[in-house]
Coordinates of C-alpha atoms and ligand atoms in Angstrom, one line a residue:
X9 CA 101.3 171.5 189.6
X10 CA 100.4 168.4 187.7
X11 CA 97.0 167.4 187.3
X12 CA 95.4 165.4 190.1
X13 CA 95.6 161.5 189.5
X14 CA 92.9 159.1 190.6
X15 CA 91.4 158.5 193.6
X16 CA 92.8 156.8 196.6
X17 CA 91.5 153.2 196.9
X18 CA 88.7 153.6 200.2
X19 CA 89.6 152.0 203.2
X20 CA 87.4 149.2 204.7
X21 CA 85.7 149.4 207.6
X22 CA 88.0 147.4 209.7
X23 CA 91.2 150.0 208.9
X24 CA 89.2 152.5 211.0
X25 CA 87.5 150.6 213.4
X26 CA 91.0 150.3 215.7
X27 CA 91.0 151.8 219.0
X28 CA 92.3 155.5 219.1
X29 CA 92.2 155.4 215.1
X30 CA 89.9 158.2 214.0
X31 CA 87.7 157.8 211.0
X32 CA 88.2 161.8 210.1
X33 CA 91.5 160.7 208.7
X34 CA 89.8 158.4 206.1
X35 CA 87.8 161.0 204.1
X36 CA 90.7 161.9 202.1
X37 CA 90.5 157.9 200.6
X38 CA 87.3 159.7 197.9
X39 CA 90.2 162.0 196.2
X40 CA 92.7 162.0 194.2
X41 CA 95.9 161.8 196.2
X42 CA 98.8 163.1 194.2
X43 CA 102.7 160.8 194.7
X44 CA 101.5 157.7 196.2
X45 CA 103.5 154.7 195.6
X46 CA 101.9 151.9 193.4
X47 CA 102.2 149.4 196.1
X48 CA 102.6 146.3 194.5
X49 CA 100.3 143.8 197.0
X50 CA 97.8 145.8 198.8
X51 CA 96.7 143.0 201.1
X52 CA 100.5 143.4 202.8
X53 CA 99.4 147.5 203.0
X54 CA 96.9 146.8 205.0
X55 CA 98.7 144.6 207.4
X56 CA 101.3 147.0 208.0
X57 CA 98.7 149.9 208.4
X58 CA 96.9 147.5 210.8
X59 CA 100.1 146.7 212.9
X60 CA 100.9 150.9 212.5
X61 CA 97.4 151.7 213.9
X62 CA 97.8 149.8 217.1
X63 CA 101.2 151.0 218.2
X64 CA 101.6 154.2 220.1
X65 CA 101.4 157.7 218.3
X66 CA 105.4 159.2 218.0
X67 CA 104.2 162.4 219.7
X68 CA 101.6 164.1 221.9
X69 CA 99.1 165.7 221.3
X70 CA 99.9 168.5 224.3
X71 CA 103.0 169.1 222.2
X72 CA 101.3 169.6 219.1
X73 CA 99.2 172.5 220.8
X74 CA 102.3 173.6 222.6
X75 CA 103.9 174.3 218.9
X76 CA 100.8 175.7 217.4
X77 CA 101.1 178.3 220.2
X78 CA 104.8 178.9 219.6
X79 CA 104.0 179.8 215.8
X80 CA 101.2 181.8 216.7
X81 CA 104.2 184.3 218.7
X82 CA 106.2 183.8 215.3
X83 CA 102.8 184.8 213.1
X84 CA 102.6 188.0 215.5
X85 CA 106.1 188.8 215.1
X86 CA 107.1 187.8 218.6
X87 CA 109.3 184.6 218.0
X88 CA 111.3 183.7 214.9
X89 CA 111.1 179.5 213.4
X90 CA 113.9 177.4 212.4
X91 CA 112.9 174.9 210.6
X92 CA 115.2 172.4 209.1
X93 CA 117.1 168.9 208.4
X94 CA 117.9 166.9 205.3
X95 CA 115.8 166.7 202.4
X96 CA 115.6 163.5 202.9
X97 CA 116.3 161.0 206.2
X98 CA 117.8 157.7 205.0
X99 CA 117.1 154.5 207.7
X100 CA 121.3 154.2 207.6
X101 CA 121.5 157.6 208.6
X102 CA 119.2 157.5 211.4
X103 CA 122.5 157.0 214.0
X104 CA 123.4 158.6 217.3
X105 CA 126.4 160.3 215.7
X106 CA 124.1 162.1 212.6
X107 CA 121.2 162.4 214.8
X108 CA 123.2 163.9 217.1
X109 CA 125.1 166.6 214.6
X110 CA 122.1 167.6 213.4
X111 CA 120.8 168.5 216.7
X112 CA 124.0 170.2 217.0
X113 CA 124.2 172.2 214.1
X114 CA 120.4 173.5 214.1
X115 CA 121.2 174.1 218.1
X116 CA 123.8 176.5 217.0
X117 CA 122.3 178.1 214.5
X118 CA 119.1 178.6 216.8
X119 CA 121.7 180.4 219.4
X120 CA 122.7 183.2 216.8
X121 CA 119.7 183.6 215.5
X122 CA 118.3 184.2 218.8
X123 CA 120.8 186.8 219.4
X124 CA 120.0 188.3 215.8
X125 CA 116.4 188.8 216.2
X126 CA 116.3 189.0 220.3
X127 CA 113.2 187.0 220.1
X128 CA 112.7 183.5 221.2
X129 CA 113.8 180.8 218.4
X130 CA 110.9 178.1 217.7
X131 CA 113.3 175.2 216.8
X132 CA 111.5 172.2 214.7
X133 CA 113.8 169.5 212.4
X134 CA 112.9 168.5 208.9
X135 CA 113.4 164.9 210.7
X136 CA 112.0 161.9 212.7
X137 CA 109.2 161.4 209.9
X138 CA 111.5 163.0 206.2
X139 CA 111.5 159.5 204.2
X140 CA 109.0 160.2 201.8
X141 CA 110.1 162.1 198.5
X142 CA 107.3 163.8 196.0
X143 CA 108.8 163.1 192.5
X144 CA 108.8 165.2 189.1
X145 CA 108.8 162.1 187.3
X146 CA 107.5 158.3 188.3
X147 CA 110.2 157.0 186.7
X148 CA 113.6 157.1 186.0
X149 CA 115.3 155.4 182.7
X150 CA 119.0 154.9 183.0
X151 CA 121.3 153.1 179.8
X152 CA 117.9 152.1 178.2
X153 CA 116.3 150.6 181.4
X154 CA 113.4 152.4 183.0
X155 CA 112.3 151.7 186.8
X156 CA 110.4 153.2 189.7
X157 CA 112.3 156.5 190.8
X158 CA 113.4 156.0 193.9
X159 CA 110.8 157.9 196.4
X160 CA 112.2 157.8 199.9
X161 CA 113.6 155.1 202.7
X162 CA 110.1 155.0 203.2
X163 CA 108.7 153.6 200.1
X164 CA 111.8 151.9 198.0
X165 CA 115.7 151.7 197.5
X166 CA 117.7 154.2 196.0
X167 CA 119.1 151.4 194.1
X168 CA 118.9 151.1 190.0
X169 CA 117.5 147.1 190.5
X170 CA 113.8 145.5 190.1
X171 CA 114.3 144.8 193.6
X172 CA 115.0 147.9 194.8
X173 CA 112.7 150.3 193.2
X174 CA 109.5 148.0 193.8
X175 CA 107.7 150.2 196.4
X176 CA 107.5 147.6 199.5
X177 CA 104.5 148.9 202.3
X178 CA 107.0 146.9 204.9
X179 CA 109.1 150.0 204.8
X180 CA 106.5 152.2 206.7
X181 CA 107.1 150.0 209.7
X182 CA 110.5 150.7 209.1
X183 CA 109.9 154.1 209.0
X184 CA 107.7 154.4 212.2
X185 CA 111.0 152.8 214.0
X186 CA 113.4 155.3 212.3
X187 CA 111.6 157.7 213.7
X188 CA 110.5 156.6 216.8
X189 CA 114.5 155.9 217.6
X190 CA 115.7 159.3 216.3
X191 CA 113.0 160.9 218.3
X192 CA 113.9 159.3 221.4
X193 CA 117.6 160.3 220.6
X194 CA 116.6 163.6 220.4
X195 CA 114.5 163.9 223.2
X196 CA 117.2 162.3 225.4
X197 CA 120.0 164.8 223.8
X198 CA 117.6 167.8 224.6
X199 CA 117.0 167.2 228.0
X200 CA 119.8 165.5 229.5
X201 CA 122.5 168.8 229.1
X202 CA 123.8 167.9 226.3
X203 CA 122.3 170.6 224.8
X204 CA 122.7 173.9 226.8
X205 CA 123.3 177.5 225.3
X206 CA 127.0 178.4 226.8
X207 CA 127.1 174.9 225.2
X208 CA 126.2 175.5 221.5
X209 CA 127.8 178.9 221.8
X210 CA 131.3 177.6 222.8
X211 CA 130.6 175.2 219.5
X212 CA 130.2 178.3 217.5
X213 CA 133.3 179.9 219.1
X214 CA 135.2 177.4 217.6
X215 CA 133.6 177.9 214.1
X216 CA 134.4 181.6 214.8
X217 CA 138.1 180.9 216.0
X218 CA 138.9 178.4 213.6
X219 CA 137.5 179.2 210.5
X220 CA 138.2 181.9 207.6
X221 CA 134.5 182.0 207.0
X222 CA 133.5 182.5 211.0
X223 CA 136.2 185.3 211.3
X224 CA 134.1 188.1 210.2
X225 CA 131.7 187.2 213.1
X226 CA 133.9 187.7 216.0
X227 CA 132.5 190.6 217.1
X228 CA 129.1 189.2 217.2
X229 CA 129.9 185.8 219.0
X230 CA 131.5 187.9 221.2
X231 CA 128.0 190.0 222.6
X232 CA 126.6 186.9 222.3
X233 CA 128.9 185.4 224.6
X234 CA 128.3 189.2 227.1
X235 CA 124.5 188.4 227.1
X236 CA 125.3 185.2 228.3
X237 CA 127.1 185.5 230.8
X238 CA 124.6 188.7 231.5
X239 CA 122.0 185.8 231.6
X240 CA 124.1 183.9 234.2
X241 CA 124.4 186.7 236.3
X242 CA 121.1 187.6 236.6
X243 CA 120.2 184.1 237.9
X244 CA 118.7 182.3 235.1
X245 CA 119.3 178.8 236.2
X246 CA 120.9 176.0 234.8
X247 CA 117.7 174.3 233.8
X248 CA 116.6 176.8 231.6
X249 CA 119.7 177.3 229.9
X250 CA 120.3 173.3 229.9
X251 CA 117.1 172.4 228.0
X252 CA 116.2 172.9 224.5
X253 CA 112.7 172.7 223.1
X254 CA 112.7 170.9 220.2
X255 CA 109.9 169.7 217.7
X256 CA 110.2 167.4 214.6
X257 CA 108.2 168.1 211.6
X258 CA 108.1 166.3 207.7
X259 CA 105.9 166.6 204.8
X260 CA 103.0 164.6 205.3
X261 CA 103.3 162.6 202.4
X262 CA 102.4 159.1 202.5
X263 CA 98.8 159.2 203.3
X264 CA 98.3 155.6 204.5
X265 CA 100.9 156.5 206.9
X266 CA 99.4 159.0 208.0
X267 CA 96.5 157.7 207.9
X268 CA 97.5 154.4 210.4
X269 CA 98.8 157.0 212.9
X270 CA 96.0 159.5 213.2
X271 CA 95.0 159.7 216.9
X272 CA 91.8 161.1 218.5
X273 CA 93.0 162.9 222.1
X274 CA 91.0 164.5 224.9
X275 CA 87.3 164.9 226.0
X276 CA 86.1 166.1 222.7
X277 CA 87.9 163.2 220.6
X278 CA 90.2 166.1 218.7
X279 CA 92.0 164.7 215.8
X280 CA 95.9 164.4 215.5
X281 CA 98.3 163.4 213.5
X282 CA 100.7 161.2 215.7
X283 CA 103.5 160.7 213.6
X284 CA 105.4 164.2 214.1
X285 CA 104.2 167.4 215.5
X286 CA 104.5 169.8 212.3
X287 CA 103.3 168.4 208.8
X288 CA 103.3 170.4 205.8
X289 CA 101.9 170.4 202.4
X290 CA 104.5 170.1 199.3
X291 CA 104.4 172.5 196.2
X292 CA 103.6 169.3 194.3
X293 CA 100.5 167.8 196.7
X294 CA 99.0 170.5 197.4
X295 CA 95.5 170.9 195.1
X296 CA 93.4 172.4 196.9
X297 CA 90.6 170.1 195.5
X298 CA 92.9 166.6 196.9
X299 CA 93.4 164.5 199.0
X300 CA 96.7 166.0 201.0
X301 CA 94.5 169.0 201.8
X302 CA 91.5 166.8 202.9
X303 CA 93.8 165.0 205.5
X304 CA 95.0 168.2 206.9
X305 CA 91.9 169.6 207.1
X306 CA 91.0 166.9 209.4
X307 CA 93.9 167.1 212.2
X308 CA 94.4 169.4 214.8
X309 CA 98.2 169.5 214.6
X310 CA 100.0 172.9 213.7
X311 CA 100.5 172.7 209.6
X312 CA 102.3 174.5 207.0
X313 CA 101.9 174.1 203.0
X314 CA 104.9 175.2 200.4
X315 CA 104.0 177.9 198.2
X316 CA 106.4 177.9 194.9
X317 CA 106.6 180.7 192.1
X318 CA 103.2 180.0 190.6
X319 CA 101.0 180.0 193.5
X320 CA 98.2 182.2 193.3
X321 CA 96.6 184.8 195.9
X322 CA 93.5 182.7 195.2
X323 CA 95.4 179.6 196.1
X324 CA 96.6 180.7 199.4
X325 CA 93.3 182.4 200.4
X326 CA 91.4 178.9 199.5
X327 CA 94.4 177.5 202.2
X328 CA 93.3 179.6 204.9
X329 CA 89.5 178.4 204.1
X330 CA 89.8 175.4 203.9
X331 CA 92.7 174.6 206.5
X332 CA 92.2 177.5 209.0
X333 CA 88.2 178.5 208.7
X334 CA 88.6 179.5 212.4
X335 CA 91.5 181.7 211.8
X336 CA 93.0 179.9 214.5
X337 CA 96.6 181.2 215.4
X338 CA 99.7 179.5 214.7
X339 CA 97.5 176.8 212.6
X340 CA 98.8 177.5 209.4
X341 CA 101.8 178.5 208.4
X342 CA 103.2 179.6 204.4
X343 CA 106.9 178.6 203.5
X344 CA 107.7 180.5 200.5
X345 CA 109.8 178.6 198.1
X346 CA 109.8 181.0 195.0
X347 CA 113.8 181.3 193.9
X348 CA 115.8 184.4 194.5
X349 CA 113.9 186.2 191.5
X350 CA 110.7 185.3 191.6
X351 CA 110.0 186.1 195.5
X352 CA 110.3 189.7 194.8
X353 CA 107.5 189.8 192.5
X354 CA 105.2 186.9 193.5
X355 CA 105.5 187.6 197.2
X356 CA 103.8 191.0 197.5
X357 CA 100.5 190.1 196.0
X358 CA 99.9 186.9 198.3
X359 CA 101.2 188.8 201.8
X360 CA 98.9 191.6 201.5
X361 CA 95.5 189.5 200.2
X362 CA 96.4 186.5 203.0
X363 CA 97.2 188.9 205.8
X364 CA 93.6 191.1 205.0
X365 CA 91.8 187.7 205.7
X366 CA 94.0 186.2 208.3
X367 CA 96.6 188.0 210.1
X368 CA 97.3 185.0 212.2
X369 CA 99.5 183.1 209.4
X370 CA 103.0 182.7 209.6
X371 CA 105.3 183.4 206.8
X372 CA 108.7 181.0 206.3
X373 CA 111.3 180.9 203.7
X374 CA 112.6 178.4 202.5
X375 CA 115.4 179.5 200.1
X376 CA 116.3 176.1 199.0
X377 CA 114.0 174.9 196.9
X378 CA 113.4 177.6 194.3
X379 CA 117.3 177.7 193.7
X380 CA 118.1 174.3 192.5
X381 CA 119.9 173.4 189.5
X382 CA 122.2 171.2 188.1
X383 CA 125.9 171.4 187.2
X384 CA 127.5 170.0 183.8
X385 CA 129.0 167.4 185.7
X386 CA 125.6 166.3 186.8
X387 CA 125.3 167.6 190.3
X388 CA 121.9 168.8 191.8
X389 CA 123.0 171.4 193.9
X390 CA 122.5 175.6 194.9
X391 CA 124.3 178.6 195.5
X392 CA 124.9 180.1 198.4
X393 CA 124.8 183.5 197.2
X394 CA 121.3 182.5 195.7
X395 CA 120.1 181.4 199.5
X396 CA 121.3 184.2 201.3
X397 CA 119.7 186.7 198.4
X398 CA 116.2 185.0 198.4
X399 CA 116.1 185.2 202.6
X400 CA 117.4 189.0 201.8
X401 CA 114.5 189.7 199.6
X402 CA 111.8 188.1 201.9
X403 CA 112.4 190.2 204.8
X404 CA 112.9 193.0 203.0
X405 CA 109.5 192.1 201.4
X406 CA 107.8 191.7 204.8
X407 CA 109.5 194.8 206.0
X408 CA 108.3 197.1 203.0
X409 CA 104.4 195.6 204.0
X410 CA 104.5 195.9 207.8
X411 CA 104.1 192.2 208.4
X412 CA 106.7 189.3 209.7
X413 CA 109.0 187.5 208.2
X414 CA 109.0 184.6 210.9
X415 CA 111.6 182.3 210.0
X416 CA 113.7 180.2 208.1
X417 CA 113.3 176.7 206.1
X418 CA 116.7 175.0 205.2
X419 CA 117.6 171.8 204.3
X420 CA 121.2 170.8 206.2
X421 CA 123.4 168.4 207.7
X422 CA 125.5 168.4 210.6
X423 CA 128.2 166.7 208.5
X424 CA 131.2 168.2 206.4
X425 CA 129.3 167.4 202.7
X426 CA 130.0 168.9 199.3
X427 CA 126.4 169.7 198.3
X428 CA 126.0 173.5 197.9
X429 CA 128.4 176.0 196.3
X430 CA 129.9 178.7 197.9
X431 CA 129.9 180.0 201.3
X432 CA 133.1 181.3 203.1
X433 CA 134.9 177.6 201.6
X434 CA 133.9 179.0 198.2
X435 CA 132.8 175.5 197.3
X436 CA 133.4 174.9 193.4
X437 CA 131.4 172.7 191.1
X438 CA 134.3 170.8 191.1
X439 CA 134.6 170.0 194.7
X440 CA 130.7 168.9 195.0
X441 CA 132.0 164.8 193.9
X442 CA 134.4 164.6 197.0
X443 CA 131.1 164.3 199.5
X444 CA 128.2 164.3 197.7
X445 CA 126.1 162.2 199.9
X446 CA 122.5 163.3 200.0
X447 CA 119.8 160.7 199.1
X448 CA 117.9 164.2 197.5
X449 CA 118.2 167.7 197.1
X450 CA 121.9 169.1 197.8
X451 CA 122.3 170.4 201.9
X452 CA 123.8 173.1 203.4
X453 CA 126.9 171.1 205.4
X454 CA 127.3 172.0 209.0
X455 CA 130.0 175.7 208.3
X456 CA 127.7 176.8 205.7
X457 CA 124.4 176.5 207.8
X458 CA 126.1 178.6 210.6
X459 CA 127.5 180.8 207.9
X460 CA 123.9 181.2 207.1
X461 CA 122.8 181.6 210.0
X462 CA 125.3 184.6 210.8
X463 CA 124.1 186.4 208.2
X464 CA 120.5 186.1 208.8
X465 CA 121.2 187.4 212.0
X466 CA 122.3 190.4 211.1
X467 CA 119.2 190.5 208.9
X468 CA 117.0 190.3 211.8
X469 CA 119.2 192.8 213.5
X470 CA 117.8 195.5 211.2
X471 CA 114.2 193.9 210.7
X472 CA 112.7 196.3 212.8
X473 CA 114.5 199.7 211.1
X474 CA 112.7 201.3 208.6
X475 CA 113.0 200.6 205.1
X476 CA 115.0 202.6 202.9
X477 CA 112.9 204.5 200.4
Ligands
PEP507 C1 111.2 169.3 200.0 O1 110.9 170.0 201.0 O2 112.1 168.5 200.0 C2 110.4 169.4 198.8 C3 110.2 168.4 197.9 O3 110.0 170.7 198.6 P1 108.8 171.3 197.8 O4 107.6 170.6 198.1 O5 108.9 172.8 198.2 O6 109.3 171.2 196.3
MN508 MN1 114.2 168.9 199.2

């Protein structure tokens, strides 16, 4: 991690003093707060924080306790998490017809794998609230020319102009209605029928039917389609089969953000974060000693933090102090996010310590971000071999200790993109340029993620034999 930058400019009294607004999600403003835009004019900041603070919180705070007891089943091995969406949201792409094939995609995925593990599948997008991007470098220099890097929809323009790359706070209000829209979309789509089980399996048949890729699963789609009707028979009625819960999470980045939509709920004034129901910490903001971890400290909301290759027992055990002194279950969740190499020797060492202290943690991959690389031609992009081997050696991990591996972090579309290589398309470096549309790290497109989610099924189909010596 890079060393923490300077303090966070502290708020004045009037940012706090709004009705609903909580002054616990000010005390980060006394520490260094890692990838926060340079906002150019901090007078219009403070306006659109202002304007943020008054308007209603995106979700409730029942919800957020509703999650925090789902992942508290996945922490005690009795539910499995999906967790995923694009790496980053884009305000163009916040449309009925992407909205919806996301849904979709993680819909389907969420009916296999619920199959696979015969557990119930905690389902929560990387959406509603993904427009901020952590950077590696503040800059980018292109033909001599060096400007802002582009850090999200929610602070600039992915554009190489002036114009573009200044970081503009007017964009947060912006983001607030992205995701307040896509949210509504969502909760419309998972409510309304449009998103019922025989439904999102007879999608899969077709990906089963259809596909080269899909044809090695027949004989699973097919006793997923027995249980169903099974289900049907035994009277499970149309509403339970018709609705989908469904929670949206994003990396809690942008601390004034978060900041303007902190909300205090119930009789004892417990602190939320309203702008999405799971946040998490990124590999790069999360010191234990700054500000990201201060702010989460502070809410109430189920939280996760990224753990790459060189985090430390230490580290994680100084997580669970300072986020979960209570040990309370389902508060904290780990997404791994080592690389396909490194999780088999890193992993180990921070299960065993973690779980002795607090066996109430979950444990995610995320098999994404520790296998990214670039191509000659100048793609960022990941195998899928890479993926599928880094998920392998995580359960099998978990398996050799006795613990859980409780789900899955991805980054995806619903769409028919060239991002990734490989997967039953056999996707070439050469075919990433024909859709290569991602505003950040490369996705899974929509046959790869069930591909995925296939084989992860039959992963969590042998979780719970013993391991081979
Ligand atoms: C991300 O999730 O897009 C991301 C930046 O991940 P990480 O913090 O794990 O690098
Ligand atoms: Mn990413």
């Amino acid at each position: 991690m890079p060393p923490s930058p300077r303090a966070h400019s502290p708020a004045t009294a009037a940012d706090s003093a709004t009705a609903g607004h909580s002054a616990a999600a000010d005390s980060w403003r006394r520490l260094p707060a890692a990838q926060q835009p340079a906002w150019p004019d901090p007078a219009v900041l403070r306006e659109v924080t202002g304007d943020l603070a008054r308007l209603p919180a995106l979700v409730l705070a029942e919800e957020c306790d509703r999650l925090r007891g789902r992942l508290a089943a996945v922490a005690r091995g009795e539910a499995f998490l999906l967790h995923g969406g694009d790496c980053a949201e884009t305000f163009a792409g916040a449309t009925a017809d992407a909205v919806n094939a996301k849904l979709r995609t993680l819909l389907q995925m969420a009916v296999v794998l619920t199959h696979g593990a015969a557990l119930p599948v905690v389902k929560v997008g990387r959406i509603a609230g993904q427009y901020a991007k952590p950077r590696s470098r503040p800059t980018e220099t292109r033909g001599g020319r060096t400007l802002p890097a582009y850090r999200g929809d929610a602070v600039n323009g992915p554009g190489f102009t002036a114009a573009e790359r200044t970081p503009d706070p007017r964009r947060l209000r912006r983001m607030y209605d992205a995701s307040a829209a896509t949210l509504n979309l969502i909760r419309a789509f998972t409510t309304g029928g449009h998103t019922s089980l025989t439904q999102a399996h007879a999608w899969n048949r077709g990906f089963v039917t259809d596909s080269p890729a899909g044809r090695r699963y027949v004989a699973l789609a097919d006793e997923i389609e027995r249980s169903l009707r099974f289900m049907t028979a035994c009277g499970v009625s149309a509403h339970e089969l018709d609705t989908a819960e469904f929670y949206a999470g994003h990396e809690g980045l942008l601390l004034d953000y978060e900041a303007a939509l902190t909300r205090t709920a119930g009789h004892d004034d417990r602190v939320y974060a309203g702008s999405g129901h799971l946040l998490w910490i990124g590999e790069r903001t999360r010191a234990l000693d700054g500000a990201h971890v201060e702010y989460f400290s502070r809410i109430h909301n189920p939280i996760a933090v990224k753990l790459g290759p060189d985090a430390t027992a230490d580290d994680a055990l100084g997580y669970v102090d300072k986020l979960n002194p209570h040990r309370v279950p389902g508060r904290l969740t780990f997404v791994v996010r080592m690389g396909a190499d490194a999780v088999r020797h890193r992993l180990p060492d921070l299960v065993e310590k973690v779980t002795a202290e607090d066996p109430a943690v979950a444990w995610v991959c995320d098999p994404m971000h520790g296998n990214t690389f670039v191509t000659p031609g100048g793609h960022k992009t990941r195998r899928f071999d890479d993926i599928l081997s880094e998920t392998r050696t995580f359960f099998a991990v978990h398996r050799a200790l006795g613990t859980h591996a409780g789900g899955l972090h991805i980054e995806f579309t619903g769409d028919d993109v060239t991002e990734c290589l490989g997967g039953g398309d056999a996707l070439l470096a050469d075919d990433l340029h024909r859709r290569y549309e991602t505003a950040c790290d490369p996705r899974l497109n929509h046959r790869q993620s069930l591909e995925l989610a296939f084989r992860v099924a039959e992963m969590l189909r042998t979780r719970s034999t013993p391991p081979t010596p």
